[in-house]
């Protein structure tokens, strides 16, 4: 639903902001995260979630970022990211175009939970599993969308949730054929040029100019 | 590499290499940096030594026959000089600075080069790798500070990385949309020796696509729009110059018959006197191009980025027109102005393809409209500015008389402010790479060092720096560089005893509340004399021409101070927040 804003002498519909997931394929290089982050911070855009991990191709990293913005801004930001030397490709998607998960860990007192909750039922209901069970505490793990992992927070808060942490979003694009296909396409379109022969080898006298 | 051979190789390398193969040569990181420069064809380096870059300077001592080093007086001067060199020569500018404050003094120049797409390779020294992150003496996190203002940057902590990193740096700086690259090298990496296998130029990086693939369907769509147009209009920018596509651009303009106007960085890509060159765009541009932007039916932007100083208010900018945008940087298309057809690519490649498809045309009535507006502008404004009969000297008449004497052959380097707009408006250019100014960043203090660099980049051309009394005082120390290097740069100071452009805005938009714009000046002729630069000061109209001639005839650098009207303004003007068609003549 668009919001109406007054602009000069006319009323125009303000572009709608929504959640976008940005996927960046890039060389694994020190400092690239800062370069990407700066593109958002200089435009005063908050990154809701950011994850970096290897992708299916060795040495290429996959960044997954979530922001809340209009599509026009997202498109422009993605072009700026793609302009970075180490970045190979950037995609942006709405939530219905991706499959995504976030991982959550919950630490509760073992005594409390044993006394007050039917643990088995709780695990089944929320798709959680126990990661660690000690005398003093138990750690559960659940994954899913934000609202799903939040529900378990609500339940466990009633039995003394000691600690809670949730990961950044990881996402798979439904329509993607994987990046290795794209990389092959890149190389076919713009193949690596013939590497210039090392014209200086065996020309020591000329090369070493001292 | 045995230790014995190491000792043999340095410092008597020449003898040692004669008895060994290239694969076995042991070289220090510093030497590897300089070998990379020699291999890349670098001839001039601007810089300032210091503790963390001392090994490179030590190695440079042995390269004086291959690499000329210009000792500047401040690192900011060094990077602006490298910018001037790059802009006048079309090659990569190179600058050295030490760690900490040396490196941070480069920031203004980096920002300037980044926004004006100037190819630079900056080398900064850094503390020993084992001291990184310890707040060591003169340690600054240069990489993170420079990230937003570099096209690429990298920190070298191991000497072995140097040849490949330098090769990558040059490739990135000069290809695609050019830009500044900074390589920060720790002291241990400069000192350490490694097995050197020669230098291989870089011509491909997997993740870097400098030139987008030209899509012919978009060229066809663009040609169709142009062929159907009744009042097409071309806006051209520095992309034409950076792409070395001046000839291709001229062929396109002459075949299509479309009038063309330029951004300040595009000045000179088409000679000023070309009949289809209808003038300058933007806030202080010409009357016709600004008004008629909002009347054309097809607007063809070539190698320009719709800067806000060009477009004025975006929601009233060329709304009636279909927009064709040719740019090498895909992120520029649709960034500020939505294109009907975006043509991604190097204009050296895209323009000939477009020219082939456009029908030869002339638009006499449409072109005449630009000349009609030119006439209005001339009568109400230009004539008074260039040929005043009474009153104090004007900035315009200085530039006008300079044009007459240099016949459009000089490289004009302007600083930032009123004089910059006057210089860009009225300087005549016969050839490309003649207008060097700080466009996007608007850096006061740019012109004096940039002029020094420009002269080293184009030694056979006269270089004239035009600077205001505010800007000159920002990098006046570079008189010392002129003195020591013996470079031949003519300096004109247009002194209106104010920070003129700020004062103009205060007059027009802040009820004449002249807040801190009244700037006092030293005796510039005396200051220059102290640095061994002769000079003269002109206050009267009848002395001007002779003084300019004396300056141009002098064999070596010369300073000419011209006292101009204190409260003269630069018009036309598109006031901030207005549409380009609301341009004011007074």
PDB file of N, CA and C in Angstrom, chain B residues 486-534:
ATOM      1  N   UNK B 486      61.889  23.823 -11.236  1.00  0.00           N
ATOM      2  CA  UNK B 486      62.108  24.665 -12.411  1.00  0.00           C
ATOM      3  C   UNK B 486      61.017  24.549 -13.460  1.00  0.00           C
ATOM      4  N   UNK B 487      59.860  24.050 -13.061  1.00  0.00           N
ATOM      5  CA  UNK B 487      58.763  23.866 -14.012  1.00  0.00           C
ATOM      6  C   UNK B 487      58.231  25.227 -14.491  1.00  0.00           C
ATOM      7  N   UNK B 488      57.762  25.243 -15.728  1.00  0.00           N
ATOM      8  CA  UNK B 488      57.307  26.497 -16.326  1.00  0.00           C
ATOM      9  C   UNK B 488      55.784  26.579 -16.289  1.00  0.00           C
ATOM     10  N   UNK B 489      55.273  27.222 -15.268  1.00  0.00           N
ATOM     11  CA  UNK B 489      53.820  27.366 -15.101  1.00  0.00           C
ATOM     12  C   UNK B 489      53.488  28.844 -14.948  1.00  0.00           C
ATOM     13  N   UNK B 490      52.522  29.302 -15.703  1.00  0.00           N
ATOM     14  CA  UNK B 490      52.087  30.694 -15.550  1.00  0.00           C
ATOM     15  C   UNK B 490      50.915  30.726 -14.574  1.00  0.00           C
ATOM     16  N   UNK B 491      51.003  31.642 -13.625  1.00  0.00           N
ATOM     17  CA  UNK B 491      49.977  31.698 -12.574  1.00  0.00           C
ATOM     18  C   UNK B 491      49.278  33.049 -12.639  1.00  0.00           C
ATOM     19  N   UNK B 492      47.973  33.010 -12.829  1.00  0.00           N
ATOM     20  CA  UNK B 492      47.207  34.260 -12.777  1.00  0.00           C
ATOM     21  C   UNK B 492      46.333  34.211 -11.529  1.00  0.00           C
ATOM     22  N   UNK B 493      46.534  35.171 -10.646  1.00  0.00           N
ATOM     23  CA  UNK B 493      45.656  35.259  -9.476  1.00  0.00           C
ATOM     24  C   UNK B 493      44.624  36.342  -9.759  1.00  0.00           C
ATOM     25  N   UNK B 494      43.355  35.944  -9.770  1.00  0.00           N
ATOM     26  CA  UNK B 494      42.278  36.929  -9.939  1.00  0.00           C
ATOM     27  C   UNK B 494      41.815  37.301  -8.530  1.00  0.00           C
ATOM     28  N   UNK B 495      42.242  38.471  -8.116  1.00  0.00           N
ATOM     29  CA  UNK B 495      42.040  38.870  -6.717  1.00  0.00           C
ATOM     30  C   UNK B 495      40.852  39.814  -6.606  1.00  0.00           C
ATOM     31  N   UNK B 496      39.781  39.312  -5.989  1.00  0.00           N
ATOM     32  CA  UNK B 496      38.628  40.201  -5.726  1.00  0.00           C
ATOM     33  C   UNK B 496      38.475  40.462  -4.228  1.00  0.00           C
ATOM     34  N   UNK B 497      39.486  40.112  -3.489  1.00  0.00           N
ATOM     35  CA  UNK B 497      39.545  40.382  -2.048  1.00  0.00           C
ATOM     36  C   UNK B 497      38.397  39.759  -1.251  1.00  0.00           C
ATOM     37  N   UNK B 498      37.796  38.756  -1.867  1.00  0.00           N
ATOM     38  CA  UNK B 498      36.706  38.046  -1.196  1.00  0.00           C
ATOM     39  C   UNK B 498      36.821  36.561  -1.522  1.00  0.00           C
ATOM     40  N   UNK B 499      36.180  35.737  -0.719  1.00  0.00           N
ATOM     41  CA  UNK B 499      35.880  34.370  -1.164  1.00  0.00           C
ATOM     42  C   UNK B 499      34.637  34.544  -2.030  1.00  0.00           C
ATOM     43  N   UNK B 500      34.900  34.802  -3.308  1.00  0.00           N
ATOM     44  CA  UNK B 500      33.900  35.413  -4.189  1.00  0.00           C
ATOM     45  C   UNK B 500      32.617  34.634  -4.373  1.00  0.00           C
ATOM     46  N   UNK B 501      32.721  33.328  -4.581  1.00  0.00           N
ATOM     47  CA  UNK B 501      31.491  32.578  -4.858  1.00  0.00           C
ATOM     48  C   UNK B 501      30.612  32.484  -3.619  1.00  0.00           C
ATOM     49  N   UNK B 502      31.239  32.332  -2.466  1.00  0.00           N
ATOM     50  CA  UNK B 502      30.461  32.280  -1.224  1.00  0.00           C
ATOM     51  C   UNK B 502      29.801  33.644  -1.012  1.00  0.00           C
ATOM     52  N   UNK B 503      30.590  34.701  -1.262  1.00  0.00           N
ATOM     53  CA  UNK B 503      30.034  36.047  -1.116  1.00  0.00           C
ATOM     54  C   UNK B 503      28.842  36.263  -2.057  1.00  0.00           C
ATOM     55  N   UNK B 504      28.963  35.744  -3.293  1.00  0.00           N
ATOM     56  CA  UNK B 504      27.867  35.894  -4.249  1.00  0.00           C
ATOM     57  C   UNK B 504      26.594  35.229  -3.724  1.00  0.00           C
ATOM     58  N   UNK B 505      26.760  34.052  -3.164  1.00  0.00           N
ATOM     59  CA  UNK B 505      25.598  33.340  -2.611  1.00  0.00           C
ATOM     60  C   UNK B 505      25.033  34.087  -1.402  1.00  0.00           C
ATOM     61  N   UNK B 506      25.951  34.623  -0.577  1.00  0.00           N
ATOM     62  CA  UNK B 506      25.478  35.377   0.589  1.00  0.00           C
ATOM     63  C   UNK B 506      24.694  36.606   0.134  1.00  0.00           C
ATOM     64  N   UNK B 507      25.182  37.215  -0.932  1.00  0.00           N
ATOM     65  CA  UNK B 507      24.487  38.394  -1.458  1.00  0.00           C
ATOM     66  C   UNK B 507      23.099  38.017  -1.979  1.00  0.00           C
ATOM     67  N   UNK B 508      23.035  36.916  -2.742  1.00  0.00           N
ATOM     68  CA  UNK B 508      21.782  36.577  -3.418  1.00  0.00           C
ATOM     69  C   UNK B 508      20.795  35.830  -2.523  1.00  0.00           C
ATOM     70  N   UNK B 509      21.315  35.014  -1.620  1.00  0.00           N
ATOM     71  CA  UNK B 509      20.406  34.133  -0.865  1.00  0.00           C
ATOM     72  C   UNK B 509      20.468  34.308   0.654  1.00  0.00           C
ATOM     73  N   UNK B 510      21.383  35.156   1.139  1.00  0.00           N
ATOM     74  CA  UNK B 510      21.486  35.347   2.597  1.00  0.00           C
ATOM     75  C   UNK B 510      21.488  36.834   2.955  1.00  0.00           C
ATOM     76  N   UNK B 511      20.693  37.600   2.230  1.00  0.00           N
ATOM     77  CA  UNK B 511      20.498  39.026   2.532  1.00  0.00           C
ATOM     78  C   UNK B 511      21.806  39.804   2.690  1.00  0.00           C
ATOM     79  N   UNK B 512      22.769  39.500   1.876  1.00  0.00           N
ATOM     80  CA  UNK B 512      24.040  40.225   1.887  1.00  0.00           C
ATOM     81  C   UNK B 512      24.763  40.160   3.234  1.00  0.00           C
ATOM     82  N   UNK B 513      24.496  39.131   3.991  1.00  0.00           N
ATOM     83  CA  UNK B 513      25.214  38.984   5.274  1.00  0.00           C
ATOM     84  C   UNK B 513      26.554  38.320   4.946  1.00  0.00           C
ATOM     85  N   UNK B 514      27.569  39.102   4.747  1.00  0.00           N
ATOM     86  CA  UNK B 514      28.877  38.620   4.312  1.00  0.00           C
ATOM     87  C   UNK B 514      29.650  38.040   5.501  1.00  0.00           C
ATOM     88  N   UNK B 515      29.321  36.806   5.792  1.00  0.00           N
ATOM     89  CA  UNK B 515      29.901  36.179   6.978  1.00  0.00           C
ATOM     90  C   UNK B 515      31.244  35.513   6.645  1.00  0.00           C
ATOM     91  N   UNK B 516      32.321  36.119   7.106  1.00  0.00           N
ATOM     92  CA  UNK B 516      33.681  35.557   6.988  1.00  0.00           C
ATOM     93  C   UNK B 516      34.096  35.218   5.560  1.00  0.00           C
ATOM     94  N   UNK B 517      33.845  36.135   4.651  1.00  0.00           N
ATOM     95  CA  UNK B 517      34.288  35.922   3.268  1.00  0.00           C
ATOM     96  C   UNK B 517      35.283  36.988   2.823  1.00  0.00           C
ATOM     97  N   UNK B 518      35.528  37.936   3.728  1.00  0.00           N
ATOM     98  CA  UNK B 518      36.463  39.018   3.432  1.00  0.00           C
ATOM     99  C   UNK B 518      37.867  38.495   3.762  1.00  0.00           C
ATOM    100  N   UNK B 519      38.618  38.119   2.737  1.00  0.00           N
ATOM    101  CA  UNK B 519      39.906  37.454   3.000  1.00  0.00           C
ATOM    102  C   UNK B 519      41.067  38.366   2.622  1.00  0.00           C
ATOM    103  N   UNK B 520      41.983  38.517   3.541  1.00  0.00           N
ATOM    104  CA  UNK B 520      43.154  39.363   3.274  1.00  0.00           C
ATOM    105  C   UNK B 520      44.196  38.551   2.525  1.00  0.00           C
ATOM    106  N   UNK B 521      44.991  39.246   1.732  1.00  0.00           N
ATOM    107  CA  UNK B 521      46.011  38.569   0.935  1.00  0.00           C
ATOM    108  C   UNK B 521      47.391  39.110   1.272  1.00  0.00           C
ATOM    109  N   UNK B 522      48.391  38.273   1.140  1.00  0.00           N
ATOM    110  CA  UNK B 522      49.762  38.801   1.252  1.00  0.00           C
ATOM    111  C   UNK B 522      50.126  39.511  -0.056  1.00  0.00           C
ATOM    112  N   UNK B 523      51.299  40.065  -0.118  1.00  0.00           N
ATOM    113  CA  UNK B 523      51.799  40.615  -1.379  1.00  0.00           C
ATOM    114  C   UNK B 523      52.280  39.428  -2.210  1.00  0.00           C
ATOM    115  N   UNK B 524      51.388  38.986  -3.109  1.00  0.00           N
ATOM    116  CA  UNK B 524      51.696  37.745  -3.848  1.00  0.00           C
ATOM    117  C   UNK B 524      52.973  37.870  -4.685  1.00  0.00           C
ATOM    118  N   UNK B 525      53.181  39.043  -5.268  1.00  0.00           N
ATOM    119  CA  UNK B 525      54.362  39.222  -6.118  1.00  0.00           C
ATOM    120  C   UNK B 525      55.628  39.069  -5.274  1.00  0.00           C
ATOM    121  N   UNK B 526      55.553  39.617  -4.060  1.00  0.00           N
ATOM    122  CA  UNK B 526      56.682  39.524  -3.132  1.00  0.00           C
ATOM    123  C   UNK B 526      56.886  38.080  -2.666  1.00  0.00           C
ATOM    124  N   UNK B 527      55.772  37.397  -2.364  1.00  0.00           N
ATOM    125  CA  UNK B 527      55.868  35.999  -1.922  1.00  0.00           C
ATOM    126  C   UNK B 527      56.505  35.167  -3.029  1.00  0.00           C
ATOM    127  N   UNK B 528      56.000  35.350  -4.256  1.00  0.00           N
ATOM    128  CA  UNK B 528      56.549  34.592  -5.391  1.00  0.00           C
ATOM    129  C   UNK B 528      58.032  34.896  -5.559  1.00  0.00           C
ATOM    130  N   UNK B 529      58.370  36.165  -5.400  1.00  0.00           N
ATOM    131  CA  UNK B 529      59.769  36.578  -5.551  1.00  0.00           C
ATOM    132  C   UNK B 529      60.652  35.830  -4.546  1.00  0.00           C
ATOM    133  N   UNK B 530      60.104  35.649  -3.361  1.00  0.00           N
ATOM    134  CA  UNK B 530      60.829  34.899  -2.335  1.00  0.00           C
ATOM    135  C   UNK B 530      61.158  33.472  -2.781  1.00  0.00           C
ATOM    136  N   UNK B 531      60.332  32.944  -3.660  1.00  0.00           N
ATOM    137  CA  UNK B 531      60.565  31.596  -4.197  1.00  0.00           C
ATOM    138  C   UNK B 531      61.260  31.650  -5.557  1.00  0.00           C
ATOM    139  N   UNK B 532      61.731  32.796  -5.912  1.00  0.00           N
ATOM    140  CA  UNK B 532      62.448  32.919  -7.185  1.00  0.00           C
ATOM    141  C   UNK B 532      61.548  32.969  -8.402  1.00  0.00           C
ATOM    142  N   UNK B 533      60.248  33.262  -8.185  1.00  0.00           N
ATOM    143  CA  UNK B 533      59.316  33.345  -9.312  1.00  0.00           C
ATOM    144  C   UNK B 533      59.021  34.826  -9.568  1.00  0.00           C
ATOM    145  N   UNK B 534      59.368  35.342 -10.754  1.00  0.00           N
ATOM    146  CA  UNK B 534      59.076  36.745 -11.009  1.00  0.00           C
ATOM    147  C   UNK B 534      57.576  36.980 -11.158  1.00  0.00           C
TER     148      UNK B 534
END
